[in-house]
PDB file of C-alpha atoms in Angstrom:
ATOM      1  CA  MET W 285     -24.915 -21.924  32.806  1.00 52.00           C
ATOM      2  CA  ILE W 286     -25.240 -18.378  31.691  1.00 53.00           C
ATOM      3  CA  ARG W 287     -22.149 -17.376  33.706  1.00 54.00           C
ATOM      4  CA  LYS W 288     -19.983 -20.002  32.067  1.00 56.00           C
ATOM      5  CA  THR W 289     -20.784 -19.030  28.633  1.00 48.00           C
ATOM      6  CA  ARG W 290     -20.224 -15.156  29.490  1.00 51.00           C
ATOM      7  CA  PRO W 291     -16.280 -15.422  29.491  1.00 49.00           C
ATOM      8  CA  PHE W 292     -16.334 -17.796  26.387  1.00 46.00           C
ATOM      9  CA  VAL W 293     -18.278 -15.227  24.371  1.00 42.00           C
ATOM     10  CA  ALA W 294     -16.279 -12.322  25.640  1.00 41.00           C
ATOM     11  CA  ALA W 295     -13.024 -14.433  24.767  1.00 42.00           C
ATOM     12  CA  LEU W 296     -14.546 -15.321  21.173  1.00 38.00           C
ATOM     13  CA  SER W 297     -15.352 -11.703  20.643  1.00 43.00           C
ATOM     14  CA  LEU W 298     -11.997 -10.676  21.540  1.00 39.00           C
ATOM     15  CA  GLY W 299     -10.687 -13.258  19.582  1.00 42.00           C
ATOM     16  CA  LEU W 300     -12.809 -12.154  16.247  1.00 38.00           C
ATOM     17  CA  PHE W 301     -11.945  -8.386  16.991  1.00 42.00           C
ATOM     18  CA  ALA W 302      -8.159  -9.173  17.346  1.00 40.00           C
ATOM     19  CA  ALA W 303      -8.339 -11.126  13.881  1.00 39.00           C
ATOM     20  CA  ILE W 304     -10.262  -8.363  12.083  1.00 40.00           C
ATOM     21  CA  ALA W 305      -7.804  -5.898  13.606  1.00 42.00           C
ATOM     22  CA  HIS W 306      -4.719  -7.916  12.359  1.00 42.00           C
ATOM     23  CA  ALA W 307      -6.349  -8.611   8.880  1.00 45.00           C
ATOM     24  CA  GLN W 308      -6.434  -4.686   8.670  1.00 54.00           C
ATOM     25  CA  ALA W 309      -2.958  -4.273   9.616  1.00 88.00           C
ATOM     26  CA  THR W 310      -1.390  -5.580   6.454  1.00 95.00           C
ATOM     27  CA  PRO W 311      -0.800  -3.747   3.152  1.00 98.00           C
ATOM     28  CA  ALA W 312      -3.574  -5.655   1.445  1.00 98.00           C
ATOM     29  CA  GLY W 313      -6.395  -3.365   0.365  1.00 98.00           C
ATOM     30  CA  LEU W 314      -7.525  -0.150  -1.812  1.00 98.00           C
ATOM     31  CA  TRP W 315      -5.533   2.693  -0.577  1.00 98.00           C
ATOM     32  CA  LYS W 316      -5.899   6.818  -1.598  1.00 98.00           C
ATOM     33  CA  THR W 317      -2.346   8.346  -2.508  1.00 97.00           C
ATOM     34  CA  ILE W 318      -1.844  12.244  -1.889  1.00 92.00           C
ATOM     35  CA  ASP W 319       0.278  14.204  -4.270  1.00 87.00           C
ATOM     36  CA  ASP W 320       3.552  15.579  -2.364  1.00 84.00           C
ATOM     37  CA  GLU W 321       3.469  18.822  -3.615  1.00 85.00           C
ATOM     38  CA  THR W 322      -0.131  19.954  -4.180  1.00 87.00           C
ATOM     39  CA  LYS W 323      -1.481  17.625  -1.111  1.00 88.00           C
ATOM     40  CA  LYS W 324      -4.759  16.710  -3.175  1.00 91.00           C
ATOM     41  CA  GLU W 325      -5.870  13.363  -3.653  1.00 94.00           C
ATOM     42  CA  LYS W 326      -3.882  11.645  -6.735  1.00 94.00           C
ATOM     43  CA  SER W 327      -4.713   7.993  -7.296  1.00 96.00           C
ATOM     44  CA  LEU W 328      -6.157   4.874  -5.971  1.00 98.00           C
ATOM     45  CA  ILE W 329      -3.840   2.045  -5.555  1.00 98.00           C
ATOM     46  CA  ARG W 330      -5.052  -1.762  -4.844  1.00 98.00           C
ATOM     47  CA  ILE W 331      -2.139  -3.743  -3.007  1.00 98.00           C
ATOM     48  CA  THR W 332      -3.108  -7.837  -3.358  1.00 98.00           C
ATOM     49  CA  GLU W 333      -1.152 -10.677  -1.807  1.00 98.00           C
ATOM     50  CA  SER W 334      -0.920 -13.976  -3.478  1.00 98.00           C
ATOM     51  CA  GLY W 335       1.370 -16.710  -2.032  1.00 97.00           C
ATOM     52  CA  GLY W 336       2.820 -14.468   0.759  1.00 97.00           C
ATOM     53  CA  VAL W 337       3.959 -11.639  -2.121  1.00 98.00           C
ATOM     54  CA  PHE W 338       2.199  -8.077  -2.233  1.00 98.00           C
ATOM     55  CA  THR W 339       1.704  -6.316  -5.540  1.00 98.00           C
ATOM     56  CA  GLY W 340       0.072  -3.036  -6.155  1.00 98.00           C
ATOM     57  CA  LYS W 341      -1.892  -1.643  -8.971  1.00 98.00           C
ATOM     58  CA  LEU W 342      -2.779   1.844  -9.875  1.00 98.00           C
ATOM     59  CA  GLU W 343      -6.836   1.199  -9.996  1.00 97.00           C
ATOM     60  CA  LYS W 344      -7.857   4.861 -10.462  1.00 96.00           C
ATOM     61  CA  LEU W 345      -6.439   8.502 -11.360  1.00 95.00           C
ATOM     62  CA  LEU W 346      -8.338  11.019  -9.124  1.00 95.00           C
ATOM     63  CA  ASP W 347      -7.007  14.150  -9.963  1.00 88.00           C
ATOM     64  CA  PRO W 348      -9.422  15.791 -12.514  1.00 88.00           C
ATOM     65  CA  SER W 349      -6.543  17.279 -14.740  1.00 87.00           C
ATOM     66  CA  ALA W 350      -5.032  13.815 -15.533  1.00 87.00           C
ATOM     67  CA  LYS W 351      -5.514  12.205 -18.653  1.00 89.00           C
ATOM     68  CA  VAL W 352      -7.570   8.922 -18.380  1.00 84.00           C
ATOM     69  CA  ASP W 353      -5.463   7.437 -20.939  1.00 93.00           C
ATOM     70  CA  ALA W 354      -2.237   8.473 -19.483  1.00 95.00           C
ATOM     71  CA  VAL W 355       1.021   6.562 -20.048  1.00 97.00           C
ATOM     72  CA  CYS W 356       4.052   5.936 -18.332  1.00 97.00           C
ATOM     73  CA  ASP W 357       6.137   7.714 -21.336  1.00 96.00           C
ATOM     74  CA  LYS W 358       9.213   7.783 -18.783  1.00 97.00           C
ATOM     75  CA  CYS W 359       9.312   4.122 -17.848  1.00 97.00           C
ATOM     76  CA  SER W 360      12.354   2.389 -19.097  1.00 94.00           C
ATOM     77  CA  ASP W 361      11.173  -1.038 -18.660  1.00 95.00           C
ATOM     78  CA  GLU W 362       8.332  -3.162 -20.331  1.00 96.00           C
ATOM     79  CA  ARG W 363       5.709  -0.489 -18.668  1.00 97.00           C
ATOM     80  CA  LYS W 364       7.084   2.269 -20.981  1.00 97.00           C
ATOM     81  CA  ASP W 365       4.060   3.957 -22.875  1.00 97.00           C
ATOM     82  CA  LYS W 366       1.612   1.350 -21.332  1.00 97.00           C
ATOM     83  CA  PRO W 367      -1.558   2.889 -19.663  1.00 97.00           C
ATOM     84  CA  LEU W 368      -0.876   3.947 -16.109  1.00 97.00           C
ATOM     85  CA  VAL W 369      -4.526   2.744 -15.007  1.00 97.00           C
ATOM     86  CA  GLY W 370      -4.148  -0.957 -14.504  1.00 97.00           C
ATOM     87  CA  MET W 371      -0.055  -0.853 -14.048  1.00 98.00           C
ATOM     88  CA  MET W 372       1.636  -2.811 -11.535  1.00 98.00           C
ATOM     89  CA  LEU W 373       3.431   0.128  -9.286  1.00 98.00           C
ATOM     90  CA  ILE W 374       4.336  -2.492  -6.459  1.00 98.00           C
ATOM     91  CA  LYS W 375       6.363  -5.818  -7.161  1.00 98.00           C
ATOM     92  CA  GLY W 376       7.614  -8.562  -4.913  1.00 98.00           C
ATOM     93  CA  VAL W 377       6.963  -7.107  -1.487  1.00 98.00           C
ATOM     94  CA  LYS W 378       6.932  -9.783   1.328  1.00 98.00           C
ATOM     95  CA  HIS W 379       6.684  -9.828   5.348  1.00 97.00           C
ATOM     96  CA  SER W 380       9.784  -8.425   6.629  1.00 97.00           C
ATOM     97  CA  GLU W 381      11.809 -11.076   8.680  1.00 94.00           C
ATOM     98  CA  SER W 382      13.368  -8.548  10.945  1.00 95.00           C
ATOM     99  CA  ASP W 383      10.132  -6.834  11.752  1.00 96.00           C
ATOM    100  CA  LYS W 384       6.556  -8.421  11.777  1.00 95.00           C
ATOM    101  CA  ASN W 385       4.812  -4.941  11.331  1.00 96.00           C
ATOM    102  CA  ARG W 386       6.571  -4.171   7.755  1.00 98.00           C
ATOM    103  CA  TRP W 387       6.831  -5.647   4.488  1.00 98.00           C
ATOM    104  CA  ASP W 388       9.721  -4.972   2.228  1.00 98.00           C
ATOM    105  CA  GLY W 389      11.897  -6.542  -0.342  1.00 97.00           C
ATOM    106  CA  GLY W 390      10.208  -5.620  -3.283  1.00 98.00           C
ATOM    107  CA  GLU W 391      10.175  -2.514  -5.768  1.00 98.00           C
ATOM    108  CA  ILE W 392       7.658   0.486  -6.577  1.00 98.00           C
ATOM    109  CA  LEU W 393       7.563   2.474  -9.677  1.00 97.00           C
ATOM    110  CA  ASP W 394       7.337   6.405  -9.496  1.00 95.00           C
ATOM    111  CA  PRO W 395       5.478   6.727 -13.096  1.00 93.00           C
ATOM    112  CA  ASN W 396       6.110  10.523 -12.814  1.00 91.00           C
ATOM    113  CA  ASN W 397      10.006   9.741 -13.411  1.00 94.00           C
ATOM    114  CA  GLY W 398       9.922   6.230 -14.514  1.00 96.00           C
ATOM    115  CA  LYS W 399      12.493   5.104 -11.769  1.00 96.00           C
ATOM    116  CA  THR W 400      12.077   2.219  -9.517  1.00 97.00           C
ATOM    117  CA  TYR W 401      13.021   1.966  -5.846  1.00 98.00           C
ATOM    118  CA  LYS W 402      13.152  -0.364  -3.295  1.00 98.00           C
ATOM    119  CA  VAL W 403      10.000  -0.334  -0.990  1.00 98.00           C
ATOM    120  CA  ARG W 404       9.202  -0.743   2.436  1.00 98.00           C
ATOM    121  CA  LEU W 405       5.308  -0.656   3.638  1.00 98.00           C
ATOM    122  CA  THR W 406       4.283  -0.122   7.209  1.00 98.00           C
ATOM    123  CA  PRO W 407       0.581  -0.077   8.241  1.00 98.00           C
ATOM    124  CA  ILE W 408       0.109   2.392  10.812  1.00 97.00           C
ATOM    125  CA  ASP W 409      -2.670   4.116  12.640  1.00 96.00           C
ATOM    126  CA  GLY W 410      -4.191   0.545  13.477  1.00 95.00           C
ATOM    127  CA  GLY W 411      -3.981  -0.291   9.777  1.00 96.00           C
ATOM    128  CA  LYS W 412      -6.072   2.835   8.419  1.00 97.00           C
ATOM    129  CA  ALA W 413      -2.982   4.261   7.012  1.00 97.00           C
ATOM    130  CA  LEU W 414       0.004   3.026   5.189  1.00 98.00           C
ATOM    131  CA  GLU W 415       3.444   4.519   5.395  1.00 97.00           C
ATOM    132  CA  VAL W 416       5.204   3.955   2.073  1.00 97.00           C
ATOM    133  CA  ARG W 417       9.084   4.343   1.790  1.00 97.00           C
ATOM    134  CA  GLY W 418      10.530   4.399  -1.509  1.00 97.00           C
ATOM    135  CA  PHE W 419      14.688   4.358  -1.504  1.00 97.00           C
ATOM    136  CA  ILE W 420      17.898   3.864  -2.728  1.00 94.00           C
ATOM    137  CA  GLY W 421      20.762   3.575  -0.454  1.00 91.00           C
ATOM    138  CA  PRO W 422      20.566   6.157   2.496  1.00 94.00           C
ATOM    139  CA  PHE W 423      18.061   8.400   0.126  1.00 94.00           C
ATOM    140  CA  TYR W 424      14.362   7.983   0.582  1.00 95.00           C
ATOM    141  CA  ARG W 425      11.027   9.553   0.342  1.00 93.00           C
ATOM    142  CA  ASN W 426       7.910   8.535   2.501  1.00 95.00           C
ATOM    143  CA  GLN W 427       4.422   8.860   1.646  1.00 95.00           C
ATOM    144  CA  THR W 428       1.422   8.220   3.673  1.00 96.00           C
ATOM    145  CA  TRP W 429      -1.513   6.690   2.001  1.00 97.00           C
ATOM    146  CA  THR W 430      -5.121   6.250   3.703  1.00 97.00           C
ATOM    147  CA  ARG W 431      -7.210   2.832   3.636  1.00 98.00           C
ATOM    148  CA  VAL W 432     -10.406   3.305   1.310  1.00 97.00           C
ATOM    149  CA  GLU W 433     -11.175  -0.237   1.844  1.00 89.00           C
TER     150      GLU W 433
END
């Protein structure tokens, strides 16, 4: 009897591990951003999923020199002069139809210049990091965010 249960327990364990690994290989979670120029920790972004659509809010500013009550003074949409903390920076992202390892189709706001860009999110390193690409046509910028939780 013990011999027959070992393969079952092993298969169950592998299945559970695969499910956990797959859950971590999505953009959902809390991510730490790094400033492109200074290479210092900049913010925490929480990406959530609802009905297959991912959104991301700025949860916390990490830069000690950043104003706690900072607003998006360069935004030109409804976010103009609204607080950065709590602001929706990523909208409308869905699982890619052409690449099962990627999420795209939405937009991302760069609060430093107030512009929105198309966005592509690709979990890397087993879901421990997230490659974030903001782009307009052939012009793009990549950042790598690290998973906090």
